GROMACS .gro file of C-alpha atoms in nm:
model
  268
    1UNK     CA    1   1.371   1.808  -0.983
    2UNK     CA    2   1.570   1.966  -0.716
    3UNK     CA    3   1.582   1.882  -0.294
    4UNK     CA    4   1.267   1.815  -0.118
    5UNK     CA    5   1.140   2.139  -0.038
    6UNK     CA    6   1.190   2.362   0.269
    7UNK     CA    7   0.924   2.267   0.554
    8UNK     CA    8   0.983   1.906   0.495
    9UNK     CA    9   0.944   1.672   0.812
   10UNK     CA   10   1.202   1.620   1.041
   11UNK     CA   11   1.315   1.254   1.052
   12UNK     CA   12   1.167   1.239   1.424
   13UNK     CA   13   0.800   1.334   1.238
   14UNK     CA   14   0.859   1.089   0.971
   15UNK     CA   15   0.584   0.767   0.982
   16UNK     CA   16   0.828   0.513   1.112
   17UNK     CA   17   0.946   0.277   0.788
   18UNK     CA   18   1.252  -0.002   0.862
   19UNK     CA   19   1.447  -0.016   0.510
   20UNK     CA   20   1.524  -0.357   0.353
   21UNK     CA   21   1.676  -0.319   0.036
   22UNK     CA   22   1.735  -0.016  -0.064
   23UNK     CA   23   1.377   0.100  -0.166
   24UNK     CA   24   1.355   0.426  -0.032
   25UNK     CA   25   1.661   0.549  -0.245
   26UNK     CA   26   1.466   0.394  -0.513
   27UNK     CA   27   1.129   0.563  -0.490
   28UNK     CA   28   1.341   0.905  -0.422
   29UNK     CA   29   1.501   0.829  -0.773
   30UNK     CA   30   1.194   0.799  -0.955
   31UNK     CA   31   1.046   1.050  -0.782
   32UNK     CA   32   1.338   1.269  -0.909
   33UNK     CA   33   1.319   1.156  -1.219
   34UNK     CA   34   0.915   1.173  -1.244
   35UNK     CA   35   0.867   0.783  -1.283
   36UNK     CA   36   0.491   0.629  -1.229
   37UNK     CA   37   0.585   0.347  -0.949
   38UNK     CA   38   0.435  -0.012  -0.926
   39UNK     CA   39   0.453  -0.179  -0.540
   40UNK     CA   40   0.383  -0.527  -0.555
   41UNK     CA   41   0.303  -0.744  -0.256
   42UNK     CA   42   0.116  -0.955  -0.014
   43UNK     CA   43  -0.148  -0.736   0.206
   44UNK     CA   44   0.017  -0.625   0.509
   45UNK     CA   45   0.364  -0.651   0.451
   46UNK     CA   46   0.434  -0.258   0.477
   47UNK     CA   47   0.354  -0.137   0.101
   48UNK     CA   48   0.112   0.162   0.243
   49UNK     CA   49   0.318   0.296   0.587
   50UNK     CA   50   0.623   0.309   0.313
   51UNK     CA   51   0.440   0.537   0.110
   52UNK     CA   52   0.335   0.762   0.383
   53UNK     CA   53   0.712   0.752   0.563
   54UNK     CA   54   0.880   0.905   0.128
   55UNK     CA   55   0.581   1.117   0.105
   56UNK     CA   56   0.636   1.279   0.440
   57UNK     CA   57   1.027   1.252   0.346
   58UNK     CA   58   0.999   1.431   0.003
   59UNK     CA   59   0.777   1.683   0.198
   60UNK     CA   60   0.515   1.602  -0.045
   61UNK     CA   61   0.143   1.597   0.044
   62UNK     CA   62  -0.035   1.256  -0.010
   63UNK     CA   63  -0.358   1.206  -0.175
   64UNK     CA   64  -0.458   0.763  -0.078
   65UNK     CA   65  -0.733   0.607  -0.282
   66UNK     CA   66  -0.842   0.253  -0.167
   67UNK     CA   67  -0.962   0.126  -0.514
   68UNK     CA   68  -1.257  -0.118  -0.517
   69UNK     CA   69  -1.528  -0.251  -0.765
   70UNK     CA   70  -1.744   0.084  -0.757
   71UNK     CA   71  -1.448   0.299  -0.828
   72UNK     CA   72  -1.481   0.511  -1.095
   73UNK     CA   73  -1.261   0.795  -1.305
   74UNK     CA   74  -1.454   1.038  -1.200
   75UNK     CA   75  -1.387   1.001  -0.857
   76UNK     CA   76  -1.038   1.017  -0.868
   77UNK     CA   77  -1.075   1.328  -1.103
   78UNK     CA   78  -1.355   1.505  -0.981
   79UNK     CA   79  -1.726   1.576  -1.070
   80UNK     CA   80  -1.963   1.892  -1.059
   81UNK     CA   81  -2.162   1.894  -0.733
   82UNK     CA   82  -2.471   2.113  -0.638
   83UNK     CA   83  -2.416   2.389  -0.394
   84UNK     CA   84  -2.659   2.631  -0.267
   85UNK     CA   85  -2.892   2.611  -0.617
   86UNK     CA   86  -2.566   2.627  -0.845
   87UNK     CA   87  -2.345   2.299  -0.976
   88UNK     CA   88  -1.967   2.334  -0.896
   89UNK     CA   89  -1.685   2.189  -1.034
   90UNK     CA   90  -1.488   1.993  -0.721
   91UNK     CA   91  -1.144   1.848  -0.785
   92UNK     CA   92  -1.117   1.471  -0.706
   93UNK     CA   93  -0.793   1.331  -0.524
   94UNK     CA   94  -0.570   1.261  -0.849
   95UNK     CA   95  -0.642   1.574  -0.945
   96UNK     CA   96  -0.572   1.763  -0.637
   97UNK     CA   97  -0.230   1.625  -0.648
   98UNK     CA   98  -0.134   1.693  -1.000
   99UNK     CA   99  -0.254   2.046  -0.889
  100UNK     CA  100  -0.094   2.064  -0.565
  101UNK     CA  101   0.270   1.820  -0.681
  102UNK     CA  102   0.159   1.567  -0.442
  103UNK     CA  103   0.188   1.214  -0.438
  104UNK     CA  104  -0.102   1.040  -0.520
  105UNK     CA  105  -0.094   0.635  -0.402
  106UNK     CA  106  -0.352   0.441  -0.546
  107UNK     CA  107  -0.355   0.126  -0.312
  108UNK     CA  108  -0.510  -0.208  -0.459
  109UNK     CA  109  -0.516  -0.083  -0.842
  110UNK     CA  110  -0.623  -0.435  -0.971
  111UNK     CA  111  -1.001  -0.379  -0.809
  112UNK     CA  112  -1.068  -0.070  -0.912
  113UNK     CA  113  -1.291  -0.050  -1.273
  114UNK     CA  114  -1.110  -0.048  -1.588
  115UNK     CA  115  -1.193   0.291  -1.667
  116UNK     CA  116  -0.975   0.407  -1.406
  117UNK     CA  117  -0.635   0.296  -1.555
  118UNK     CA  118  -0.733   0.466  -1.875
  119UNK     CA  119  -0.747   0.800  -1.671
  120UNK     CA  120  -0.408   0.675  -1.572
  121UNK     CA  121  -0.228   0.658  -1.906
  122UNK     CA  122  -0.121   1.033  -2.016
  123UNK     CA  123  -0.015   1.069  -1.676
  124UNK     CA  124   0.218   0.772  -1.714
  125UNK     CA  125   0.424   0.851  -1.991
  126UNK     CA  126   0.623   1.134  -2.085
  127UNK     CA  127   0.311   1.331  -2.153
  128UNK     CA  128   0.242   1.384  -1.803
  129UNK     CA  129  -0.073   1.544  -1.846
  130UNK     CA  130  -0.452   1.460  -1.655
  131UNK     CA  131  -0.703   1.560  -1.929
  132UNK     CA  132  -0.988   1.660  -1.757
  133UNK     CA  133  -1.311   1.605  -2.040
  134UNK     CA  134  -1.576   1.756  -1.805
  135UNK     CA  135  -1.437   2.103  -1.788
  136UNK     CA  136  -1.193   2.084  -2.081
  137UNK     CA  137  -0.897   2.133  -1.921
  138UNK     CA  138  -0.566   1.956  -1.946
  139UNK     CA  139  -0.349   1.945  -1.671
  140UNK     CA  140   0.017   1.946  -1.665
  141UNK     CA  141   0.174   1.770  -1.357
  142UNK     CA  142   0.434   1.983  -1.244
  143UNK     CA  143   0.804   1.815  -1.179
  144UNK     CA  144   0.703   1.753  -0.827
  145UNK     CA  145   0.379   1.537  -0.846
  146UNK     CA  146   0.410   1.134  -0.823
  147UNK     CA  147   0.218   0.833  -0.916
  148UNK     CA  148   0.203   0.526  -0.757
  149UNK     CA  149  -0.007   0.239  -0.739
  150UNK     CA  150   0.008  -0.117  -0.520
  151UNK     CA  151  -0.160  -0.453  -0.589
  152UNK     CA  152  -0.125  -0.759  -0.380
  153UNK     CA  153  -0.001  -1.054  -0.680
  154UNK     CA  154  -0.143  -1.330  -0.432
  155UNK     CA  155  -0.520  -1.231  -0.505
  156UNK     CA  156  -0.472  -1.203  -0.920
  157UNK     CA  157  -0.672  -1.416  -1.139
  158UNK     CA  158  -0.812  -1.329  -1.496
  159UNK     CA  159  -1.079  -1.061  -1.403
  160UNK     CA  160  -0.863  -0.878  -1.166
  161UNK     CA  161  -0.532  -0.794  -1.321
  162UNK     CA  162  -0.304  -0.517  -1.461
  163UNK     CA  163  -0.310  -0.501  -1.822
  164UNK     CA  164   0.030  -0.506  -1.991
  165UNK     CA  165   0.004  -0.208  -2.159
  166UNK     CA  166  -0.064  -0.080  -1.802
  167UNK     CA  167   0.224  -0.250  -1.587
  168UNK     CA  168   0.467  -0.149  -1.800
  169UNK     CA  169   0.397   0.225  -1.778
  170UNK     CA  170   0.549   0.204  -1.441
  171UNK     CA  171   0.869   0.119  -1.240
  172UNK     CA  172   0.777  -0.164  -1.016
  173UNK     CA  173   0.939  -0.230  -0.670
  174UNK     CA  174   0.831  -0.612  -0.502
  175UNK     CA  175   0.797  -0.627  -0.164
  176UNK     CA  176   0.763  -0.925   0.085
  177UNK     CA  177   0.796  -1.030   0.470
  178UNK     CA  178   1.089  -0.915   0.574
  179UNK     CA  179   1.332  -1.109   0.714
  180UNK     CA  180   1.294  -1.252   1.056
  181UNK     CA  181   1.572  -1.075   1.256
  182UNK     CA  182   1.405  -0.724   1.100
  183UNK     CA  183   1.035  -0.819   1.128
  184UNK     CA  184   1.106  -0.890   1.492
  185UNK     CA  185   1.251  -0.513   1.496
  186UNK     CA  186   0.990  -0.385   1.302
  187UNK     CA  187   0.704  -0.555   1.547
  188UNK     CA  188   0.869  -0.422   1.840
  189UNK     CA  189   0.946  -0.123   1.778
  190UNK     CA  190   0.537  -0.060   1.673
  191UNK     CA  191   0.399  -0.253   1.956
  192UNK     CA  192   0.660  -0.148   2.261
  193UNK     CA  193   0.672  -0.554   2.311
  194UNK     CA  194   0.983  -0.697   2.412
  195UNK     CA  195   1.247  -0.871   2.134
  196UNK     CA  196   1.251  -1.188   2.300
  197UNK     CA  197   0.855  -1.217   2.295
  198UNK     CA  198   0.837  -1.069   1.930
  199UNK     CA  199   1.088  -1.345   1.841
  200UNK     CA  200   0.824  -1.604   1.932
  201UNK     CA  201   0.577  -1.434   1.698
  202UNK     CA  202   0.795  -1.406   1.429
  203UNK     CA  203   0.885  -1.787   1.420
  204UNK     CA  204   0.452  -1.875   1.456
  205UNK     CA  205   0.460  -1.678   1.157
  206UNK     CA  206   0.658  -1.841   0.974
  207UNK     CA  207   0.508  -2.163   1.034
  208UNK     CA  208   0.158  -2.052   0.943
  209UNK     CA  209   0.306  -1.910   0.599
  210UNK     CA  210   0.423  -2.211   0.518
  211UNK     CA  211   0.064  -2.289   0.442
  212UNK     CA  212   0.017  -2.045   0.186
  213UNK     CA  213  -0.124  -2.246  -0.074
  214UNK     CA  214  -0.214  -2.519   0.042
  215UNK     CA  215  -0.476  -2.460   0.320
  216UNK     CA  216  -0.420  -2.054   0.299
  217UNK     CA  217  -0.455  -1.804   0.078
  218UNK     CA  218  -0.236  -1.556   0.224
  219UNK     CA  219  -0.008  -1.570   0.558
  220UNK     CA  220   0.019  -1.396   0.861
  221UNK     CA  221   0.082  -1.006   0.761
  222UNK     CA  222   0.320  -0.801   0.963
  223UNK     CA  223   0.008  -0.568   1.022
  224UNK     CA  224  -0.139  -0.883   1.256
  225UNK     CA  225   0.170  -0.901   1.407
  226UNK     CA  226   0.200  -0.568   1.547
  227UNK     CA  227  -0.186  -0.585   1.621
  228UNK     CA  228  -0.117  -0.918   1.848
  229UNK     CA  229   0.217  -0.805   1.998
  230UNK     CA  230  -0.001  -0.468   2.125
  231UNK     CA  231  -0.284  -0.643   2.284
  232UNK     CA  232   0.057  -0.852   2.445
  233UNK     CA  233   0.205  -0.509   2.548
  234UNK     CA  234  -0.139  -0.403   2.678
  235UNK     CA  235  -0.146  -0.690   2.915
  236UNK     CA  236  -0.366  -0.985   2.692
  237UNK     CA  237  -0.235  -1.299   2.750
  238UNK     CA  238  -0.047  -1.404   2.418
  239UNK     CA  239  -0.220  -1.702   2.341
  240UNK     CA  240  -0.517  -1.517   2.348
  241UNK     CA  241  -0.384  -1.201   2.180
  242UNK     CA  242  -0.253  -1.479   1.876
  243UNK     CA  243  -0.562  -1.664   1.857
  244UNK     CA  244  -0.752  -1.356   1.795
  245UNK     CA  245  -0.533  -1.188   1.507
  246UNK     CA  246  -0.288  -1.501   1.414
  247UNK     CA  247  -0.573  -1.719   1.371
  248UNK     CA  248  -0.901  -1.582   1.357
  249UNK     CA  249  -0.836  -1.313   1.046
  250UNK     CA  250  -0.715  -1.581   0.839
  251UNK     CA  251  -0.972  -1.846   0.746
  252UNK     CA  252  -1.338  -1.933   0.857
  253UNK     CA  253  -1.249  -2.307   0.783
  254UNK     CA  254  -1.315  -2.527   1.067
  255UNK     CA  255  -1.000  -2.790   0.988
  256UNK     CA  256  -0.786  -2.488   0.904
  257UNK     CA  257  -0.836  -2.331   1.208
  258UNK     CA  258  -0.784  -2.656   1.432
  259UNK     CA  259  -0.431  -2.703   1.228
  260UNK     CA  260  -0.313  -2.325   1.345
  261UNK     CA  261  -0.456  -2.414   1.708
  262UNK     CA  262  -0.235  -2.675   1.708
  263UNK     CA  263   0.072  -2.432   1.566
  264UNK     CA  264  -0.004  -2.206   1.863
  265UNK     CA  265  -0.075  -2.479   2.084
  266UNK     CA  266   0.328  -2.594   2.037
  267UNK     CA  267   0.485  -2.232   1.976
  268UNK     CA  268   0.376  -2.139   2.341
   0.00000   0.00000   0.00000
């Protein structure tokens, strides 16, 4: 597979992604090489907006699926539809980008229905191929079309999982918070907030995911962070601004809620 191809976006256009380790020389690899890819991580720690920044860096065009329960193969690879008296055949996302060489980024894998990650399985080795039973075609996914799928690890259990004969169809990159000098970048360069006041964010942060299993299930994303450090920028006062997405997203339990008053109450 040769250079991204002519047209692709300027860095200026790109959806703004800070690097930690290396993984967008990673997913260019595998893209170059036609590898499946696996991002694992908790919700909200940048999985998504570094999908978007390598699609729009590849110049690829990206096809996002948020997978839930209802989910089925048929809408990722299409279905006939009626139109004007006749039924038509119309190409679902996955299929779209196998046609077009996109990038398609399935995003939560684990909730969509097991049938779906059988559709997934000839694309995912060196086959490469998206039979398609309804109109008895089989597609061949030319050099420039990518898979990749994300799952949060945090919200597993034994109905909601990857099968290994899935996972290990796929590269996998793990991602996480990042650390605090570079999440306090990250929030201010996407809110416009000051350092010094994203630096007091950071460290609430940090206290609350300490909690993570034991009175939480998950910790403060970077996602809430930029949220509260915008309604900061936008004037809010921040204790208000962090009650509202430090505090309120995160549990409906009375006693949990008192404890993170009580964080905010001494970070401020």
């Amino acid at each position: 597979m040769g250079d991204p191809e002519p047209g692709a976006e300027s860095s200026a256009q790109l959806p703004w992604y800070r690097e930690t380790a290396g993984e967008c020389a990673f997913f260019e690899a595998a893209w170059q090489q036609g590898l499946p890819l696996l991002l694992k991580g908790p919700t909200g720690c940048g999985k998504t907006r570094f999908v978007a920044h390598m699609a729009a860096r590849l110049g690829r065009p990206l096809f996002t699926v948020a997978c839930h329960d209802d989910l089925t193969a048929a809408d990722l690879t299409g279905r006939y539809l009626l139109s004007g008296g006749d039924t038509q055949w119309v190409d679902g996302p996955l299929t779209r980008a196998v046609r077009e060489g996109g990038i398609c980024y399935l995003d939560e894998v684990v909730e969509a229905r097991k049938d779906v990650t059988v559709v997934l399985h000839p694309l995912t080795d060196d086959r490469r191929v998206l039979p398609l039973e309804r109109t008895g075609e089989i597609l061949q996914a030319p050099p420039e079309f990518m898979l990749v799928v994300s799952y949060n690890p945090g919200y597993q259990h034994v109905l909601k999982s990857l099968k290994p004969s899935t996972r290990q169809r796929f590269a996998a990159l793990s991602f996480d918070f990042p650390p605090p000098e570079v999440e306090t970048e990250i929030v201010a360069a996407e809110s416009g907030l000051s350092k010094d006041l994203c630096a007091g964010l950071i460290n609430l942060a940090r206290r609350i995911r300490e909690l993570k299993g034991k009175d939480l299930e998950e910790g403060v994303s970077t996602r809430l962070l930029v949220y509260c450090a915008s309604l900061v920028a936008g004037g809010m006062a921040m204790e208000t601004a962090a009650r509202a997405t430090l505090i309120q997203p995160l549990s409906d339990d009375g006693d949990v809620i008192a404890a993170l008053e009580e964080l905010l109450s001494h970070s401020f």
